[in-house]
Amino acid sequence: MNAHRPSLDVSQWPRVDVGTATRDASSWPVVGEENRGLREKRWVRAPDGSVWLRKRHRPSRPYEPAIEVFALELARACQIEAAQATLAFWRNHDGSAAHGVCVLRFLRPDEELIGGHEVLCSVDHAYN
């Protein structure tokens, strides 16, 4: 492992707007719970009626939401079908601030989501 990592200043690099502005999802009502996975998640309804999965970031991984949204944008730019997501922030019931990512529900009513862990375990029984 390399103990010394060179730093790279990207502050002057040109910025490209790919539609990933941070949204305020505080007023989006919770319409369901999602218990799978490690992160706190809730199904919420946007003002236009669409349903999104709101996922709170893990404190140990502060850049995870941005990386997730970027990876989905990159996939679409490469013409790979991928979910639509946005960085988001909201207020919890106790008034505390939270942030993470909202992912637009992409399943049809007759479909069920199978988590990546389940898929990988079925292929590699040693997957952890």
mmCIF file of N, CA and C in Angstrom:
data_model
loop_
_atom_site.group_PDB
_atom_site.id
_atom_site.type_symbol
_atom_site.label_atom_id
_atom_site.label_comp_id
_atom_site.label_asym_id
_atom_site.label_seq_id
_atom_site.Cartn_x
_atom_site.Cartn_y
_atom_site.Cartn_z
ATOM 1 N N MET A 1 0.830 -1.176 0.000
ATOM 2 C CA MET A 1 0.000 0.000 0.000
ATOM 3 C C MET A 1 0.875 1.239 0.000
ATOM 4 N N ASN A 2 0.536 2.212 -0.812
ATOM 5 C CA ASN A 2 1.295 3.440 -0.923
ATOM 6 C C ASN A 2 0.914 4.383 0.222
ATOM 7 N N ALA A 3 1.852 4.664 1.120
ATOM 8 C CA ALA A 3 1.557 5.518 2.268
ATOM 9 C C ALA A 3 1.456 6.981 1.873
ATOM 10 N N HIS A 4 2.103 7.364 0.777
ATOM 11 C CA HIS A 4 2.068 8.760 0.332
ATOM 12 C C HIS A 4 1.256 8.853 -0.952
ATOM 13 N N ARG A 5 0.176 9.577 -0.897
ATOM 14 C CA ARG A 5 -0.657 9.784 -2.076
ATOM 15 C C ARG A 5 -0.504 11.223 -2.532
ATOM 16 N N PRO A 6 -0.154 11.432 -3.790
ATOM 17 C CA PRO A 6 -0.048 12.818 -4.258
ATOM 18 C C PRO A 6 -1.434 13.469 -4.287
ATOM 19 N N SER A 7 -1.482 14.756 -3.980
ATOM 20 C CA SER A 7 -2.757 15.462 -4.020
ATOM 21 C C SER A 7 -2.945 16.050 -5.412
ATOM 22 N N LEU A 8 -4.177 16.211 -5.800
ATOM 23 C CA LEU A 8 -4.519 16.755 -7.108
ATOM 24 C C LEU A 8 -5.538 17.856 -6.905
ATOM 25 N N ASP A 9 -5.217 19.055 -7.322
ATOM 26 C CA ASP A 9 -6.129 20.181 -7.191
ATOM 27 C C ASP A 9 -7.024 20.235 -8.423
ATOM 28 N N VAL A 10 -8.314 19.972 -8.243
ATOM 29 C CA VAL A 10 -9.260 19.985 -9.362
ATOM 30 C C VAL A 10 -10.164 21.213 -9.308
ATOM 31 N N SER A 11 -9.846 22.149 -8.436
ATOM 32 C CA SER A 11 -10.726 23.305 -8.254
ATOM 33 C C SER A 11 -10.865 24.159 -9.515
ATOM 34 N N GLN A 12 -9.888 24.135 -10.400
ATOM 35 C CA GLN A 12 -9.950 24.948 -11.611
ATOM 36 C C GLN A 12 -10.419 24.165 -12.839
ATOM 37 N N TRP A 13 -10.729 22.904 -12.671
ATOM 38 C CA TRP A 13 -11.205 22.101 -13.794
ATOM 39 C C TRP A 13 -12.576 22.603 -14.219
ATOM 40 N N PRO A 14 -12.899 22.530 -15.494
ATOM 41 C CA PRO A 14 -14.237 22.963 -15.934
ATOM 42 C C PRO A 14 -15.308 22.050 -15.342
ATOM 43 N N ARG A 15 -16.438 22.640 -15.022
ATOM 44 C CA ARG A 15 -17.556 21.891 -14.445
ATOM 45 C C ARG A 15 -18.581 21.613 -15.518
ATOM 46 N N VAL A 16 -19.177 20.445 -15.473
ATOM 47 C CA VAL A 16 -20.216 20.063 -16.422
ATOM 48 C C VAL A 16 -21.470 19.746 -15.636
ATOM 49 N N ASP A 17 -22.566 20.410 -15.945
ATOM 50 C CA ASP A 17 -23.832 20.147 -15.267
ATOM 51 C C ASP A 17 -24.504 18.960 -15.934
ATOM 52 N N VAL A 18 -24.626 17.869 -15.185
ATOM 53 C CA VAL A 18 -25.273 16.671 -15.718
ATOM 54 C C VAL A 18 -26.600 16.404 -15.023
ATOM 55 N N GLY A 19 -27.171 17.445 -14.446
ATOM 56 C CA GLY A 19 -28.487 17.296 -13.829
ATOM 57 C C GLY A 19 -28.456 16.659 -12.457
ATOM 58 N N THR A 20 -27.361 16.768 -11.742
ATOM 59 C CA THR A 20 -27.263 16.134 -10.434
ATOM 60 C C THR A 20 -27.294 17.152 -9.298
ATOM 61 N N ALA A 21 -28.008 18.236 -9.493
ATOM 62 C CA ALA A 21 -28.127 19.238 -8.430
ATOM 63 C C ALA A 21 -28.749 18.594 -7.190
ATOM 64 N N THR A 22 -28.356 19.068 -6.038
ATOM 65 C CA THR A 22 -28.903 18.539 -4.791
ATOM 66 C C THR A 22 -30.336 19.031 -4.609
ATOM 67 N N ARG A 23 -31.242 18.121 -4.313
ATOM 68 C CA ARG A 23 -32.652 18.461 -4.123
ATOM 69 C C ARG A 23 -33.006 18.477 -2.643
ATOM 70 N N ASP A 24 -33.905 19.375 -2.298
ATOM 71 C CA ASP A 24 -34.455 19.403 -0.946
ATOM 72 C C ASP A 24 -35.666 18.478 -0.934
ATOM 73 N N ALA A 25 -35.522 17.326 -0.294
ATOM 74 C CA ALA A 25 -36.602 16.337 -0.236
ATOM 75 C C ALA A 25 -37.310 16.361 1.121
ATOM 76 N N SER A 26 -37.165 17.462 1.847
ATOM 77 C CA SER A 26 -37.768 17.563 3.188
ATOM 78 C C SER A 26 -39.285 17.455 3.163
ATOM 79 N N SER A 27 -39.914 17.999 2.135
ATOM 80 C CA SER A 27 -41.383 17.993 2.086
ATOM 81 C C SER A 27 -41.953 16.751 1.404
ATOM 82 N N TRP A 28 -41.095 15.848 0.944
ATOM 83 C CA TRP A 28 -41.582 14.651 0.269
ATOM 84 C C TRP A 28 -42.075 13.661 1.318
ATOM 85 N N PRO A 29 -43.365 13.345 1.336
ATOM 86 C CA PRO A 29 -43.880 12.449 2.371
ATOM 87 C C PRO A 29 -43.385 11.011 2.208
ATOM 88 N N VAL A 30 -43.177 10.367 3.345
ATOM 89 C CA VAL A 30 -42.784 8.959 3.355
ATOM 90 C C VAL A 30 -43.997 8.125 2.996
ATOM 91 N N VAL A 31 -43.842 7.236 2.014
ATOM 92 C CA VAL A 31 -44.954 6.383 1.584
ATOM 93 C C VAL A 31 -44.654 4.904 1.813
ATOM 94 N N GLY A 32 -43.473 4.600 2.341
ATOM 95 C CA GLY A 32 -43.141 3.207 2.616
ATOM 96 C C GLY A 32 -41.766 3.079 3.242
ATOM 97 N N GLU A 33 -41.559 1.945 3.877
ATOM 98 C CA GLU A 33 -40.275 1.640 4.504
ATOM 99 C C GLU A 33 -39.515 0.666 3.610
ATOM 100 N N GLU A 34 -38.212 0.722 3.674
ATOM 101 C CA GLU A 34 -37.356 -0.226 2.947
ATOM 102 C C GLU A 34 -36.319 -0.728 3.931
ATOM 103 N N ASN A 35 -36.404 -2.008 4.294
ATOM 104 C CA ASN A 35 -35.554 -2.557 5.343
ATOM 105 C C ASN A 35 -34.331 -3.302 4.836
ATOM 106 N N ARG A 36 -34.230 -3.488 3.527
ATOM 107 C CA ARG A 36 -33.073 -4.210 3.002
ATOM 108 C C ARG A 36 -31.846 -3.307 2.991
ATOM 109 N N GLY A 37 -30.680 -3.922 3.143
ATOM 110 C CA GLY A 37 -29.430 -3.184 3.053
ATOM 111 C C GLY A 37 -28.972 -2.621 4.374
ATOM 112 N N LEU A 38 -27.862 -1.879 4.313
ATOM 113 C CA LEU A 38 -27.231 -1.355 5.521
ATOM 114 C C LEU A 38 -27.612 0.082 5.835
ATOM 115 N N ARG A 39 -28.063 0.821 4.828
ATOM 116 C CA ARG A 39 -28.380 2.235 5.036
ATOM 117 C C ARG A 39 -29.845 2.431 5.391
ATOM 118 N N GLU A 40 -30.124 3.521 6.106
ATOM 119 C CA GLU A 40 -31.507 3.906 6.394
ATOM 120 C C GLU A 40 -32.159 4.336 5.077
ATOM 121 N N LYS A 41 -33.317 3.736 4.772
ATOM 122 C CA LYS A 41 -33.999 4.036 3.510
ATOM 123 C C LYS A 41 -35.497 4.182 3.733
ATOM 124 N N ARG A 42 -36.113 5.084 2.955
ATOM 125 C CA ARG A 42 -37.565 5.289 2.970
ATOM 126 C C ARG A 42 -38.022 5.545 1.541
ATOM 127 N N TRP A 43 -39.197 5.056 1.199
ATOM 128 C CA TRP A 43 -39.823 5.406 -0.073
ATOM 129 C C TRP A 43 -40.547 6.725 0.148
ATOM 130 N N VAL A 44 -40.304 7.693 -0.720
ATOM 131 C CA VAL A 44 -40.911 9.015 -0.583
ATOM 132 C C VAL A 44 -41.563 9.422 -1.905
ATOM 133 N N ARG A 45 -42.554 10.321 -1.806
ATOM 134 C CA ARG A 45 -43.268 10.788 -3.003
ATOM 135 C C ARG A 45 -42.884 12.235 -3.291
ATOM 136 N N ALA A 46 -42.363 12.468 -4.497
ATOM 137 C CA ALA A 46 -41.982 13.813 -4.934
ATOM 138 C C ALA A 46 -43.239 14.610 -5.275
ATOM 139 N N PRO A 47 -43.121 15.936 -5.362
ATOM 140 C CA PRO A 47 -44.288 16.765 -5.686
ATOM 141 C C PRO A 47 -44.974 16.396 -7.004
ATOM 142 N N ASP A 48 -44.238 15.820 -7.962
ATOM 143 C CA ASP A 48 -44.852 15.435 -9.241
ATOM 144 C C ASP A 48 -45.543 14.065 -9.172
ATOM 145 N N GLY A 49 -45.543 13.427 -7.988
ATOM 146 C CA GLY A 49 -46.204 12.142 -7.801
ATOM 147 C C GLY A 49 -45.292 10.936 -7.976
ATOM 148 N N SER A 50 -44.083 11.139 -8.475
ATOM 149 C CA SER A 50 -43.155 10.017 -8.657
ATOM 150 C C SER A 50 -42.658 9.530 -7.297
ATOM 151 N N VAL A 51 -42.292 8.257 -7.225
ATOM 152 C CA VAL A 51 -41.830 7.648 -5.981
ATOM 153 C C VAL A 51 -40.327 7.390 -6.084
ATOM 154 N N TRP A 52 -39.624 7.804 -5.043
ATOM 155 C CA TRP A 52 -38.170 7.699 -4.995
ATOM 156 C C TRP A 52 -37.756 6.957 -3.733
ATOM 157 N N LEU A 53 -36.630 6.245 -3.801
ATOM 158 C CA LEU A 53 -36.044 5.620 -2.625
ATOM 159 C C LEU A 53 -35.018 6.603 -2.062
ATOM 160 N N ARG A 54 -35.292 7.115 -0.862
ATOM 161 C CA ARG A 54 -34.407 8.076 -0.211
ATOM 162 C C ARG A 54 -33.461 7.307 0.697
ATOM 163 N N LYS A 55 -32.161 7.366 0.396
ATOM 164 C CA LYS A 55 -31.161 6.599 1.136
ATOM 165 C C LYS A 55 -30.208 7.547 1.848
ATOM 166 N N ARG A 56 -30.162 7.403 3.147
ATOM 167 C CA ARG A 56 -29.265 8.236 3.959
ATOM 168 C C ARG A 56 -27.846 7.693 3.823
ATOM 169 N N HIS A 57 -26.878 8.585 3.766
ATOM 170 C CA HIS A 57 -25.490 8.132 3.646
ATOM 171 C C HIS A 57 -25.009 7.582 4.981
ATOM 172 N N ARG A 58 -23.998 6.741 4.912
ATOM 173 C CA ARG A 58 -23.362 6.225 6.119
ATOM 174 C C ARG A 58 -22.278 7.214 6.529
ATOM 175 N N PRO A 59 -22.235 7.621 7.792
ATOM 176 C CA PRO A 59 -21.216 8.588 8.227
ATOM 177 C C PRO A 59 -19.791 8.149 7.886
ATOM 178 N N SER A 60 -19.548 6.854 7.858
ATOM 179 C CA SER A 60 -18.196 6.366 7.549
ATOM 180 C C SER A 60 -17.860 6.504 6.062
ATOM 181 N N ARG A 61 -18.850 6.835 5.236
ATOM 182 C CA ARG A 61 -18.643 6.964 3.787
ATOM 183 C C ARG A 61 -19.275 8.261 3.280
ATOM 184 N N PRO A 62 -18.685 9.407 3.600
ATOM 185 C CA PRO A 62 -19.321 10.689 3.275
ATOM 186 C C PRO A 62 -19.481 10.963 1.783
ATOM 187 N N TYR A 63 -18.653 10.350 0.941
ATOM 188 C CA TYR A 63 -18.721 10.617 -0.501
ATOM 189 C C TYR A 63 -19.584 9.604 -1.251
ATOM 190 N N GLU A 64 -20.108 8.612 -0.538
ATOM 191 C CA GLU A 64 -20.883 7.547 -1.165
ATOM 192 C C GLU A 64 -22.060 8.053 -2.007
ATOM 193 N N PRO A 65 -22.866 9.019 -1.526
ATOM 194 C CA PRO A 65 -23.983 9.486 -2.365
ATOM 195 C C PRO A 65 -23.515 10.085 -3.687
ATOM 196 N N ALA A 66 -22.491 10.918 -3.646
ATOM 197 C CA ALA A 66 -21.993 11.535 -4.881
ATOM 198 C C ALA A 66 -21.436 10.485 -5.830
ATOM 199 N N ILE A 67 -20.748 9.493 -5.300
ATOM 200 C CA ILE A 67 -20.187 8.430 -6.141
ATOM 201 C C ILE A 67 -21.310 7.624 -6.779
ATOM 202 N N GLU A 68 -22.360 7.327 -6.011
ATOM 203 C CA GLU A 68 -23.486 6.562 -6.550
ATOM 204 C C GLU A 68 -24.166 7.313 -7.691
ATOM 205 N N VAL A 69 -24.443 8.605 -7.481
ATOM 206 C CA VAL A 69 -25.096 9.402 -8.520
ATOM 207 C C VAL A 69 -24.182 9.521 -9.737
ATOM 208 N N PHE A 70 -22.890 9.750 -9.506
ATOM 209 C CA PHE A 70 -21.944 9.856 -10.615
ATOM 210 C C PHE A 70 -21.886 8.570 -11.425
ATOM 211 N N ALA A 71 -21.833 7.419 -10.749
ATOM 212 C CA ALA A 71 -21.751 6.136 -11.454
ATOM 213 C C ALA A 71 -22.980 5.914 -12.328
ATOM 214 N N LEU A 72 -24.157 6.284 -11.833
ATOM 215 C CA LEU A 72 -25.377 6.131 -12.636
ATOM 216 C C LEU A 72 -25.368 7.085 -13.828
ATOM 217 N N GLU A 73 -24.916 8.323 -13.625
ATOM 218 C CA GLU A 73 -24.804 9.287 -14.732
ATOM 219 C C GLU A 73 -23.797 8.797 -15.765
ATOM 220 N N LEU A 74 -22.689 8.247 -15.313
ATOM 221 C CA LEU A 74 -21.664 7.725 -16.223
ATOM 222 C C LEU A 74 -22.220 6.565 -17.044
ATOM 223 N N ALA A 75 -22.962 5.685 -16.389
ATOM 224 C CA ALA A 75 -23.566 4.567 -17.114
ATOM 225 C C ALA A 75 -24.485 5.073 -18.217
ATOM 226 N N ARG A 76 -25.332 6.047 -17.899
ATOM 227 C CA ARG A 76 -26.237 6.593 -18.916
ATOM 228 C C ARG A 76 -25.460 7.265 -20.042
ATOM 229 N N ALA A 77 -24.380 7.965 -19.699
ATOM 230 C CA ALA A 77 -23.555 8.613 -20.722
ATOM 231 C C ALA A 77 -22.926 7.578 -21.650
ATOM 232 N N CYS A 78 -22.704 6.367 -21.134
ATOM 233 C CA CYS A 78 -22.154 5.265 -21.930
ATOM 234 C C CYS A 78 -23.257 4.438 -22.592
ATOM 235 N N GLN A 79 -24.491 4.943 -22.522
ATOM 236 C CA GLN A 79 -25.656 4.299 -23.118
ATOM 237 C C GLN A 79 -25.980 2.951 -22.473
ATOM 238 N N ILE A 80 -25.718 2.871 -21.166
ATOM 239 C CA ILE A 80 -26.078 1.701 -20.367
ATOM 240 C C ILE A 80 -27.308 2.087 -19.564
ATOM 241 N N GLU A 81 -28.328 1.259 -19.615
ATOM 242 C CA GLU A 81 -29.552 1.563 -18.872
ATOM 243 C C GLU A 81 -29.241 1.595 -17.376
ATOM 244 N N ALA A 82 -29.630 2.687 -16.725
ATOM 245 C CA ALA A 82 -29.349 2.852 -15.299
ATOM 246 C C ALA A 82 -30.440 3.694 -14.665
ATOM 247 N N ALA A 83 -30.596 3.528 -13.366
ATOM 248 C CA ALA A 83 -31.601 4.284 -12.617
ATOM 249 C C ALA A 83 -31.274 5.765 -12.620
ATOM 250 N N GLN A 84 -32.310 6.578 -12.432
ATOM 251 C CA GLN A 84 -32.133 8.026 -12.288
ATOM 252 C C GLN A 84 -32.004 8.326 -10.804
ATOM 253 N N ALA A 85 -31.007 9.124 -10.446
ATOM 254 C CA ALA A 85 -30.782 9.455 -9.038
ATOM 255 C C ALA A 85 -30.364 10.907 -8.907
ATOM 256 N N THR A 86 -30.525 11.425 -7.712
ATOM 257 C CA THR A 86 -30.110 12.799 -7.424
ATOM 258 C C THR A 86 -29.592 12.867 -5.996
ATOM 259 N N LEU A 87 -28.630 13.747 -5.767
ATOM 260 C CA LEU A 87 -28.209 14.031 -4.405
ATOM 261 C C LEU A 87 -29.362 14.747 -3.718
ATOM 262 N N ALA A 88 -29.539 14.508 -2.433
ATOM 263 C CA ALA A 88 -30.673 15.094 -1.731
ATOM 264 C C ALA A 88 -30.321 15.389 -0.280
ATOM 265 N N PHE A 89 -31.083 16.314 0.284
ATOM 266 C CA PHE A 89 -31.019 16.568 1.716
ATOM 267 C C PHE A 89 -32.441 16.708 2.216
ATOM 268 N N TRP A 90 -32.643 16.501 3.502
ATOM 269 C CA TRP A 90 -33.979 16.576 4.091
ATOM 270 C C TRP A 90 -33.854 16.776 5.592
ATOM 271 N N ARG A 91 -34.967 17.094 6.193
ATOM 272 C CA ARG A 91 -35.064 17.223 7.650
ATOM 273 C C ARG A 91 -35.788 15.998 8.187
ATOM 274 N N ASN A 92 -35.262 15.418 9.245
ATOM 275 C CA ASN A 92 -35.916 14.297 9.901
ATOM 276 C C ASN A 92 -37.053 14.821 10.781
ATOM 277 N N HIS A 93 -37.862 13.914 11.307
ATOM 278 C CA HIS A 93 -38.979 14.314 12.164
ATOM 279 C C HIS A 93 -38.530 15.115 13.380
ATOM 280 N N ASP A 94 -37.306 14.836 13.852
ATOM 281 C CA ASP A 94 -36.803 15.570 15.018
ATOM 282 C C ASP A 94 -36.152 16.901 14.642
ATOM 283 N N GLY A 95 -36.170 17.253 13.345
ATOM 284 C CA GLY A 95 -35.602 18.514 12.878
ATOM 285 C C GLY A 95 -34.144 18.439 12.474
ATOM 286 N N SER A 96 -33.498 17.316 12.749
ATOM 287 C CA SER A 96 -32.088 17.181 12.376
ATOM 288 C C SER A 96 -31.944 17.046 10.862
ATOM 289 N N ALA A 97 -30.824 17.518 10.355
ATOM 290 C CA ALA A 97 -30.560 17.475 8.915
ATOM 291 C C ALA A 97 -29.971 16.126 8.520
ATOM 292 N N ALA A 98 -30.305 15.686 7.328
ATOM 293 C CA ALA A 98 -29.758 14.444 6.781
ATOM 294 C C ALA A 98 -29.507 14.660 5.299
ATOM 295 N N HIS A 99 -28.610 13.874 4.764
ATOM 296 C CA HIS A 99 -28.401 13.930 3.324
ATOM 297 C C HIS A 99 -28.030 12.557 2.803
ATOM 298 N N GLY A 100 -28.194 12.405 1.502
ATOM 299 C CA GLY A 100 -27.918 11.137 0.860
ATOM 300 C C GLY A 100 -28.291 11.219 -0.603
ATOM 301 N N VAL A 101 -29.005 10.223 -1.065
ATOM 302 C CA VAL A 101 -29.370 10.135 -2.472
ATOM 303 C C VAL A 101 -30.819 9.674 -2.580
ATOM 304 N N CYS A 102 -31.511 10.166 -3.600
ATOM 305 C CA CYS A 102 -32.853 9.680 -3.930
ATOM 306 C C CYS A 102 -32.776 9.026 -5.304
ATOM 307 N N VAL A 103 -33.319 7.809 -5.404
ATOM 308 C CA VAL A 103 -33.303 7.048 -6.649
ATOM 309 C C VAL A 103 -34.745 6.831 -7.085
ATOM 310 N N LEU A 104 -35.036 7.217 -8.311
ATOM 311 C CA LEU A 104 -36.380 7.072 -8.852
ATOM 312 C C LEU A 104 -36.759 5.598 -8.945
ATOM 313 N N ARG A 105 -37.962 5.264 -8.470
ATOM 314 C CA ARG A 105 -38.438 3.878 -8.553
ATOM 315 C C ARG A 105 -38.518 3.480 -10.017
ATOM 316 N N PHE A 106 -37.866 2.380 -10.362
ATOM 317 C CA PHE A 106 -37.795 1.963 -11.754
ATOM 318 C C PHE A 106 -38.509 0.641 -12.011
ATOM 319 N N LEU A 107 -39.084 0.058 -10.984
ATOM 320 C CA LEU A 107 -39.801 -1.205 -11.150
ATOM 321 C C LEU A 107 -41.251 -0.962 -11.538
ATOM 322 N N ARG A 108 -41.781 -1.872 -12.321
ATOM 323 C CA ARG A 108 -43.217 -1.853 -12.596
ATOM 324 C C ARG A 108 -43.929 -2.491 -11.400
ATOM 325 N N PRO A 109 -45.227 -2.245 -11.248
ATOM 326 C CA PRO A 109 -45.945 -2.800 -10.086
ATOM 327 C C PRO A 109 -45.866 -4.326 -9.969
ATOM 328 N N ASP A 110 -45.699 -5.026 -11.085
ATOM 329 C CA ASP A 110 -45.651 -6.493 -11.045
ATOM 330 C C ASP A 110 -44.226 -7.030 -10.863
ATOM 331 N N GLU A 111 -43.246 -6.152 -10.639
ATOM 332 C CA GLU A 111 -41.859 -6.573 -10.469
ATOM 333 C C GLU A 111 -41.435 -6.428 -9.009
ATOM 334 N N GLU A 112 -40.421 -7.207 -8.631
ATOM 335 C CA GLU A 112 -39.882 -7.147 -7.275
ATOM 336 C C GLU A 112 -38.376 -6.934 -7.352
ATOM 337 N N LEU A 113 -37.862 -6.108 -6.461
ATOM 338 C CA LEU A 113 -36.440 -5.821 -6.419
ATOM 339 C C LEU A 113 -35.696 -6.958 -5.733
ATOM 340 N N ILE A 114 -34.616 -7.396 -6.348
ATOM 341 C CA ILE A 114 -33.728 -8.386 -5.749
ATOM 342 C C ILE A 114 -32.404 -7.685 -5.516
ATOM 343 N N GLY A 115 -31.962 -7.677 -4.271
ATOM 344 C CA GLY A 115 -30.728 -6.977 -3.926
ATOM 345 C C GLY A 115 -29.500 -7.620 -4.538
ATOM 346 N N GLY A 116 -28.493 -6.794 -4.783
ATOM 347 C CA GLY A 116 -27.245 -7.283 -5.364
ATOM 348 C C GLY A 116 -26.611 -8.377 -4.535
ATOM 349 N N HIS A 117 -26.716 -8.264 -3.212
ATOM 350 C CA HIS A 117 -26.155 -9.287 -2.323
ATOM 351 C C HIS A 117 -26.774 -10.654 -2.611
ATOM 352 N N GLU A 118 -28.099 -10.684 -2.792
ATOM 353 C CA GLU A 118 -28.782 -11.946 -3.081
ATOM 354 C C GLU A 118 -28.321 -12.534 -4.412
ATOM 355 N N VAL A 119 -28.171 -11.685 -5.410
ATOM 356 C CA VAL A 119 -27.730 -12.151 -6.729
ATOM 357 C C VAL A 119 -26.310 -12.699 -6.649
ATOM 358 N N LEU A 120 -25.414 -11.941 -6.004
ATOM 359 C CA LEU A 120 -24.019 -12.372 -5.918
ATOM 360 C C LEU A 120 -23.862 -13.650 -5.094
ATOM 361 N N CYS A 121 -24.636 -13.789 -4.022
ATOM 362 C CA CYS A 121 -24.577 -15.011 -3.211
ATOM 363 C C CYS A 121 -25.023 -16.242 -3.987
ATOM 364 N N SER A 122 -25.970 -16.043 -4.905
ATOM 365 C CA SER A 122 -26.458 -17.188 -5.698
ATOM 366 C C SER A 122 -25.410 -17.646 -6.715
ATOM 367 N N VAL A 123 -24.500 -16.758 -7.082
ATOM 368 C CA VAL A 123 -23.455 -17.098 -8.044
ATOM 369 C C VAL A 123 -22.174 -17.550 -7.320
ATOM 370 N N ASP A 124 -21.841 -16.856 -6.239
ATOM 371 C CA ASP A 124 -20.635 -17.153 -5.461
ATOM 372 C C ASP A 124 -21.056 -17.368 -4.016
ATOM 373 N N HIS A 125 -21.139 -18.632 -3.610
ATOM 374 C CA HIS A 125 -21.625 -18.954 -2.261
ATOM 375 C C HIS A 125 -20.711 -18.437 -1.165
ATOM 376 N N ALA A 126 -19.472 -18.062 -1.492
ATOM 377 C CA ALA A 126 -18.536 -17.528 -0.503
ATOM 378 C C ALA A 126 -18.603 -16.006 -0.428
ATOM 379 N N TYR A 127 -19.466 -15.384 -1.245
ATOM 380 C CA TYR A 127 -19.547 -13.921 -1.263
ATOM 381 C C TYR A 127 -19.968 -13.390 0.099
ATOM 382 N N ASN A 128 -19.269 -12.391 0.591
ATOM 383 C CA ASN A 128 -19.609 -11.748 1.856
ATOM 384 C C ASN A 128 -19.743 -10.264 1.597
#
